Short mmCIF file of C-alpha atoms in Angstrom, two decimals:
data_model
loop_
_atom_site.label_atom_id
_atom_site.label_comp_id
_atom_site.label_asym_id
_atom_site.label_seq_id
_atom_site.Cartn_x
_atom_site.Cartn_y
_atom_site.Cartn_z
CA UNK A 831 9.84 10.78 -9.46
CA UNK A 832 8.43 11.28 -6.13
CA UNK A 833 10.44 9.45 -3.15
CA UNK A 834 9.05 8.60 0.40
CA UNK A 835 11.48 7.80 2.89
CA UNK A 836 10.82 5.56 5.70
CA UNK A 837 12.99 4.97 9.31
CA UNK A 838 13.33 2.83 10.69
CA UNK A 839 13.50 -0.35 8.72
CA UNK A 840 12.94 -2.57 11.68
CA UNK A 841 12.51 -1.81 15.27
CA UNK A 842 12.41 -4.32 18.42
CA UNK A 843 11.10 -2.88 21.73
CA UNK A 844 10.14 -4.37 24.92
CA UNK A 845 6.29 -4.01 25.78
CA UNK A 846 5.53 -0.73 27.53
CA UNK A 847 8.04 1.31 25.53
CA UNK A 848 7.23 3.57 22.59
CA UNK A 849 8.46 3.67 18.76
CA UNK A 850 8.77 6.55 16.71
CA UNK A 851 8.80 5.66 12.95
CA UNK A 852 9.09 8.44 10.39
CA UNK A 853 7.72 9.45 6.81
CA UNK A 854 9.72 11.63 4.57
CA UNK A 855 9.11 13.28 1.29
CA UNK A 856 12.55 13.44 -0.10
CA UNK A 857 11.72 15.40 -3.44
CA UNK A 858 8.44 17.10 -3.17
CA UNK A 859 6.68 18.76 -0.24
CA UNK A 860 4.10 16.40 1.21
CA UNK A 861 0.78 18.21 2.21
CA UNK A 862 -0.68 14.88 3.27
CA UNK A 863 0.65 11.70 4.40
CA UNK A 864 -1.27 8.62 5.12
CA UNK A 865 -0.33 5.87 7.87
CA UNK A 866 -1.49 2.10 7.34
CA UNK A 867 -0.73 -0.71 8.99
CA UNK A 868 -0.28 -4.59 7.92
CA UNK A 869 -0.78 -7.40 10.03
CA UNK A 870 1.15 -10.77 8.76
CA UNK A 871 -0.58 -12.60 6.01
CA UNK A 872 -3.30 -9.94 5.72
CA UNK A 873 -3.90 -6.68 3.40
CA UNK A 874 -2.93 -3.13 4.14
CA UNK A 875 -5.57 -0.67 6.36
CA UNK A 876 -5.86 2.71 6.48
CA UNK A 877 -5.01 4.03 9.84
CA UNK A 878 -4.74 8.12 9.64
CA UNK A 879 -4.43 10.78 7.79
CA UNK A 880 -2.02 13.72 8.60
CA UNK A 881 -2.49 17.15 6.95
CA UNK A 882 0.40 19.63 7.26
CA UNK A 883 -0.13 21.49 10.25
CA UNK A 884 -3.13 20.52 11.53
CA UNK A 885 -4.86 16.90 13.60
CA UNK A 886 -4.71 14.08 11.73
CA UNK A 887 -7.87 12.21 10.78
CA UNK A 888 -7.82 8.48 12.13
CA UNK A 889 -10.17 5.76 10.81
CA UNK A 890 -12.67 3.91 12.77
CA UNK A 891 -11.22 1.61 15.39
CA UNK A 892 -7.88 3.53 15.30
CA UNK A 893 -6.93 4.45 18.68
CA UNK A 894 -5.77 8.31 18.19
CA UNK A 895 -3.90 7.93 22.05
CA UNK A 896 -2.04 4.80 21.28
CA UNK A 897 -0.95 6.07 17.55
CA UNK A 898 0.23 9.77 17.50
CA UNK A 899 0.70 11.17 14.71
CA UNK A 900 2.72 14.65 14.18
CA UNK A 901 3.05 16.45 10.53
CA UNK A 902 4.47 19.25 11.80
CA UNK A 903 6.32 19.80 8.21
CA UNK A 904 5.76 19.74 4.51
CA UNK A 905 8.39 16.23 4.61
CA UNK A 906 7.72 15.10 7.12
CA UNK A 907 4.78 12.65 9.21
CA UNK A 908 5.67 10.87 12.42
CA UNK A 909 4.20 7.87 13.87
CA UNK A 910 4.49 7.22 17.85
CA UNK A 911 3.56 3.91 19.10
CA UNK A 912 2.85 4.39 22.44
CA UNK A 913 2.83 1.91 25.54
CA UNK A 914 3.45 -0.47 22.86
CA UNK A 915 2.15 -3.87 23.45
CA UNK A 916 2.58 -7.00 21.45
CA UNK A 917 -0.75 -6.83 19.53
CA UNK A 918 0.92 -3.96 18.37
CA UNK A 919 3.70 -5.60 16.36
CA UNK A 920 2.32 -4.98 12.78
CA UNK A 921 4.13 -3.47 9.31
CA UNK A 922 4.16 0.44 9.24
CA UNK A 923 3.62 1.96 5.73
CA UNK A 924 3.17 5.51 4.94
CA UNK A 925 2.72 7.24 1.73
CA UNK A 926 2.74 11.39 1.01
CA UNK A 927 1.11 13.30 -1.25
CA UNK A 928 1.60 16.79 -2.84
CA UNK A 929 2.65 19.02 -5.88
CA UNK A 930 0.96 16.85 -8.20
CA UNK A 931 2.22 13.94 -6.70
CA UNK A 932 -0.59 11.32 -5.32
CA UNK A 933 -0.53 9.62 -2.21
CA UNK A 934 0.09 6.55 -4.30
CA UNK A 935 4.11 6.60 -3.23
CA UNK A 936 4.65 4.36 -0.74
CA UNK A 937 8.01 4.13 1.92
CA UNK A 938 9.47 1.00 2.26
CA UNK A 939 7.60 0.24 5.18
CA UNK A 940 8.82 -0.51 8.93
CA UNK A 941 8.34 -3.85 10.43
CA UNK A 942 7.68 -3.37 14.46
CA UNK A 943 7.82 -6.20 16.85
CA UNK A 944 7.28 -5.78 20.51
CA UNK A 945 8.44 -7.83 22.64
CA UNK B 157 -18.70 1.36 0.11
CA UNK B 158 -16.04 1.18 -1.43
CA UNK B 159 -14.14 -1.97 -1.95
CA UNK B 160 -11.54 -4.22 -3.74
CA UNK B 161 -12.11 -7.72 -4.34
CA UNK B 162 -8.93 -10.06 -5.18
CA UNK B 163 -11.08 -13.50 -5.29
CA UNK B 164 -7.36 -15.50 -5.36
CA UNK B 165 -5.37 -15.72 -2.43
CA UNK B 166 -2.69 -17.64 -4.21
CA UNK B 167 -2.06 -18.38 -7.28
CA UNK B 168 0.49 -21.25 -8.75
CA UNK B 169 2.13 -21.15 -11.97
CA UNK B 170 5.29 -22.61 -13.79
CA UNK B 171 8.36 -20.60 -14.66
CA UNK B 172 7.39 -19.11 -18.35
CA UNK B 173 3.78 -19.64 -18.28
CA UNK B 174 1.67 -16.64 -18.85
CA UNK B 175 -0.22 -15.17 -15.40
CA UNK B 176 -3.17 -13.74 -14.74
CA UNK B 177 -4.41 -11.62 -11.31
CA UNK B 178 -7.89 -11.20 -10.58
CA UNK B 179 -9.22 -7.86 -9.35
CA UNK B 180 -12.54 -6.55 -9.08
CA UNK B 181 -13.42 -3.04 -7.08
CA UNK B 182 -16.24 -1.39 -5.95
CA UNK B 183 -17.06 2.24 -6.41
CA UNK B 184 -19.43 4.95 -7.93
CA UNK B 185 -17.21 6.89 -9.87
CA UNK B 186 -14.27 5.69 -12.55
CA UNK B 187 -11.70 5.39 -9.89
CA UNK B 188 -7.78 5.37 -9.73
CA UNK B 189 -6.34 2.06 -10.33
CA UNK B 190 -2.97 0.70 -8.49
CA UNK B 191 -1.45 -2.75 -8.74
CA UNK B 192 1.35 -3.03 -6.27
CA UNK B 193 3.98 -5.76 -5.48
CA UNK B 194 5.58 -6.52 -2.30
CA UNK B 195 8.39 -9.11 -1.23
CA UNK B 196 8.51 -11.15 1.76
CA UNK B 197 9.26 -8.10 4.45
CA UNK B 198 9.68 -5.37 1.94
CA UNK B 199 7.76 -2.20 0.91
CA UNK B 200 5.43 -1.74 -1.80
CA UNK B 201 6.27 -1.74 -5.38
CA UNK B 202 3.98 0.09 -7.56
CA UNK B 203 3.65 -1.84 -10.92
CA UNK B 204 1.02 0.42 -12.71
CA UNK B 205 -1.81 2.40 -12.73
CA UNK B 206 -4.64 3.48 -14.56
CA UNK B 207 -6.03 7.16 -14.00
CA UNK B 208 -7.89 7.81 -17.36
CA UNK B 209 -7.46 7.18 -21.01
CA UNK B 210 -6.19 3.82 -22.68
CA UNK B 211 -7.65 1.26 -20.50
CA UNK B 212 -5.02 -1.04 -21.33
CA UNK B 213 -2.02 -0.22 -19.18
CA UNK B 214 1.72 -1.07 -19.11
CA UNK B 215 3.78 -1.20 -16.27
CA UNK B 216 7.36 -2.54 -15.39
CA UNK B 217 8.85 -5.49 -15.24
CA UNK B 218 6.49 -6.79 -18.01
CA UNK B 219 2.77 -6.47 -16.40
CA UNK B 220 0.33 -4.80 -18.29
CA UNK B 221 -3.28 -4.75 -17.08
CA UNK B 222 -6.64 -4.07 -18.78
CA UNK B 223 -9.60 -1.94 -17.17
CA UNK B 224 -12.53 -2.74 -18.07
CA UNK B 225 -15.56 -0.64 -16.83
CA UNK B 226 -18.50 -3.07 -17.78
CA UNK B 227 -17.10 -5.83 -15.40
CA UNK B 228 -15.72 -3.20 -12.71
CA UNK B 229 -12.39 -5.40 -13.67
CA UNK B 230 -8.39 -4.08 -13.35
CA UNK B 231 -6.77 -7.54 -13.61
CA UNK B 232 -2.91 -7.89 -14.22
CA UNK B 233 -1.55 -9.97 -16.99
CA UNK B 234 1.93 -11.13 -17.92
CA UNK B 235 2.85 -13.40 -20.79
CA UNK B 236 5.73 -15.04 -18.91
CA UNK B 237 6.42 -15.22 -15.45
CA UNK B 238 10.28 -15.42 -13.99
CA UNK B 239 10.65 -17.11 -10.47
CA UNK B 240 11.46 -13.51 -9.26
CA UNK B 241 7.94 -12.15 -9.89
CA UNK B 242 6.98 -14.68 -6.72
CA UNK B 243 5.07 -12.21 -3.89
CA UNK B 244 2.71 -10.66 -2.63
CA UNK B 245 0.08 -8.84 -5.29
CA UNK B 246 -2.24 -6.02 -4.52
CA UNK B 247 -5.37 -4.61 -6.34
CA UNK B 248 -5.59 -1.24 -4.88
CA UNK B 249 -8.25 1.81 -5.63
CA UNK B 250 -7.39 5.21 -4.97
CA UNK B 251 -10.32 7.43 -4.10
CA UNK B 252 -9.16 11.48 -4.40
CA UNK B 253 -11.77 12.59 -1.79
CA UNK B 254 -10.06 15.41 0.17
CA UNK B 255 -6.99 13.80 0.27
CA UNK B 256 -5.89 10.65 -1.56
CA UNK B 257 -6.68 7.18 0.13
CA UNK B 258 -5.67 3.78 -0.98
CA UNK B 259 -7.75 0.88 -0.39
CA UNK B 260 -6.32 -2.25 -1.03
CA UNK B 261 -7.58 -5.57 -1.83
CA UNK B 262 -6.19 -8.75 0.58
CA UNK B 263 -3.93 -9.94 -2.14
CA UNK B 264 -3.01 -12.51 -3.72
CA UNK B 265 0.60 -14.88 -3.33
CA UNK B 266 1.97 -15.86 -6.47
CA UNK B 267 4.18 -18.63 -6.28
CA UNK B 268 6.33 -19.48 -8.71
CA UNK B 269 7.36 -23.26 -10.17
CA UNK B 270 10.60 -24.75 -11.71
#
């Protein structure tokens, strides 16, 4: 089945710094991946989209500065968490979709705290 | 707009009693149906879905859940819960609109008794 890879796991960083977290589609080609974010206690929101090749699509409220997103292949999405501050620290999820495959495949996730 | 509604946000049963998640969504169309599963600082777990067909659906680990259009209603049964089923439980819809978005309901913690 399909399998979306997520790295890191975990990441610490001081406030100011930025995090790169990745999304990979390790058995299909992803044409789309999707970004959302999860505050503690709380559900999962939508942050972007990212379309191979092209601007992602971010949701209302979404700063596209402070979140860049690249999907500059078919497996794989990165998210940048620029001048990251500790309102910031949140769960990362992404999910890909492509070949048949739905976005419905979710990576394990990445839990960012900034310190 | 769309929406998912999990009315529980916990939910306390014994070890071997039978369990019951409440979902209700929100949409125009017959839409995708997703319950996920996710443990304390893990990923999500896909349990099931429902896409079309037999509205009663199985999944793993022994969750099966029932769609039923009339009551806009996707809620996830299992006859007997182990203390390992305890986390986090989400309702989610998944709208195919030029690219496939989730939207998920808040959830609901299931906590598990001796």
């Amino acid at each position: 089945g399909a399998v979306v890879s997520q790295h890191p796991s975990w990441v610490i960083c001081k406030s100011g710094t930025s995090v790169k977290i990745e999304c990979r589609s390790l058995d299909f080609q992803a044409t789309t991946m999707f970004w959302y974010r999860q505050f503690p206690k709380q559900s999962l929101m939508l942050m972007a989209t990212s379309n191979e090749g092209s601007k992602a699509t971010y949701e209302q409220g979404v700063e596209k500065d402070k979140f860049l997103i690249n999907h500059a292949s078919l497996t794989l999405s990165t998210l940048t968490v620029t001048s990251a501050h500790p309102e910031d620290s949140s769960f990362y999820i992404c999910s890909a979709e492509g070949q048949g495959n739905y976005g419905y495949t979710f990576g394990s996730g990445t839990r960012l705290t900034v310190v | 707009a769309q929406s998912v509604t999990q009315p529980d946000i916990h939910i306390t049963v014994s070890e071997g009693a039978s369990l019951e998640l409440r979902c209700n969504y929100s949409y125009g169309a017959t839409p995708y149906l997703f319950w996920y599963v996710q443990s304390p600082g893990q990923g999500l777990q896909l349990l099931l879905k429902y896409f079309s067909g037999d509205t009663l659906v199985q999944g793993i680990k022994g969750f099966e859940a029932e769609f039923k259009r009339s009551q806009s209603s996707f809620n996830l049964r299992k006859p007997s819960v182990h203390w390992s089923d305890a986390a986090e439980y989400f309702c989610a819809v998944g709208l195919n609109t030029g690219g496939f978005k989730t939207i998920f309901g808040a959830g609901t913690r299931l906590f598990v008794k001796a």
